[in-house]
Amino acid sequence: GSFLYLFGRMAARYRVEVGDAAFECRQLLGTVRLAWGEVTRVDSDADRMILEGAGKRIEVPTGRFDAQQRASLERAVSRRLQARSR
């Protein structure tokens, strides 16, 4: 399964999908996809989550997420990263 989040009023600008094979962020300027096996770094603070690897950087603005949405996204990413090492 996958975790999909549309950024409320910003849905036309951002769409994030935490899929079985990759993390994907669709924005007005295009889509950036990072396979889980390529992820080398994940950082998170109150305003954003950043995934890096394979020369790519995906920055997801999370400042408008409520605590439950933020926790759901972080858990989904964590599960996918743990699953890649099995």
Coordinates of C-alpha atoms in Angstrom, one line a residue:
G1 CA 0.0 0.0 0.0
S2 CA 1.0 3.6 -0.1
F3 CA 0.5 6.8 1.9
L4 CA -0.8 9.7 -0.1
Y5 CA -1.2 13.2 1.2
L6 CA -2.5 16.2 -0.7
F7 CA -1.6 19.5 0.9
G8 CA -5.1 20.8 1.7
R9 CA -5.5 24.1 0.0
M10 CA -2.1 23.6 -1.6
A11 CA -3.3 20.4 -3.3
A12 CA -2.9 22.0 -6.7
R13 CA 0.8 22.6 -5.8
Y14 CA 2.0 19.5 -3.9
R15 CA 1.2 15.8 -3.8
V16 CA 3.3 13.4 -1.8
E17 CA 3.2 9.6 -2.2
V18 CA 5.0 7.2 0.0
G19 CA 4.8 4.1 -2.2
D20 CA 6.2 0.6 -1.8
A21 CA 9.0 1.3 -4.3
A22 CA 9.7 5.1 -3.9
F23 CA 8.9 8.4 -2.4
E24 CA 7.3 10.8 -4.9
C25 CA 6.6 14.5 -4.7
R26 CA 4.6 16.1 -7.5
Q27 CA 4.8 19.9 -7.7
L28 CA 3.9 22.5 -10.3
L29 CA 7.3 22.2 -11.9
G30 CA 7.2 18.4 -12.2
T31 CA 7.6 15.2 -10.2
V32 CA 10.6 14.1 -8.3
R33 CA 10.8 10.4 -7.4
L34 CA 13.4 8.8 -5.1
A35 CA 13.5 5.0 -4.8
W36 CA 13.9 3.7 -1.3
G37 CA 17.2 2.0 -2.1
E38 CA 18.6 5.4 -3.2
V39 CA 17.7 7.3 0.0
T40 CA 20.9 8.2 1.9
R41 CA 19.5 10.9 4.2
V42 CA 16.3 12.0 5.8
D43 CA 15.9 15.1 7.9
S44 CA 12.8 16.6 9.5
D45 CA 12.0 19.7 11.4
A46 CA 8.8 21.6 12.2
D47 CA 8.6 23.1 8.7
R48 CA 9.8 20.4 6.3
M49 CA 10.9 16.9 5.7
I50 CA 13.9 16.4 3.4
L51 CA 14.9 13.2 1.6
E52 CA 18.2 13.0 -0.3
G53 CA 20.0 10.4 -2.5
A54 CA 21.1 9.7 -6.0
G55 CA 21.8 13.3 -6.6
K56 CA 18.3 14.3 -5.8
R57 CA 16.8 16.3 -2.9
I58 CA 13.1 16.3 -2.1
E59 CA 11.9 18.9 0.3
V60 CA 8.3 18.6 1.5
P61 CA 6.9 21.6 3.3
T62 CA 5.1 20.3 6.4
G63 CA 4.5 23.5 8.4
R64 CA 0.8 23.3 7.8
F65 CA 0.5 19.6 8.8
D66 CA -1.2 18.9 12.1
A67 CA 0.5 16.6 14.5
Q68 CA -1.3 13.5 13.3
Q69 CA -0.5 14.2 9.6
R70 CA 3.1 14.8 10.4
A71 CA 3.4 11.6 12.5
S72 CA 1.7 9.6 9.7
L73 CA 4.1 10.8 7.1
E74 CA 7.1 10.1 9.3
R75 CA 5.9 6.6 10.2
A76 CA 5.2 5.8 6.5
V77 CA 8.7 6.9 5.5
S78 CA 10.3 5.0 8.4
R79 CA 8.5 1.8 7.6
R80 CA 9.6 2.0 3.9
L81 CA 13.2 2.6 4.9
Q82 CA 13.2 -0.3 7.4
A83 CA 11.6 -2.6 4.8
R84 CA 14.4 -1.9 2.3
S85 CA 17.0 -3.4 4.6
R86 CA 15.2 -6.7 5.0

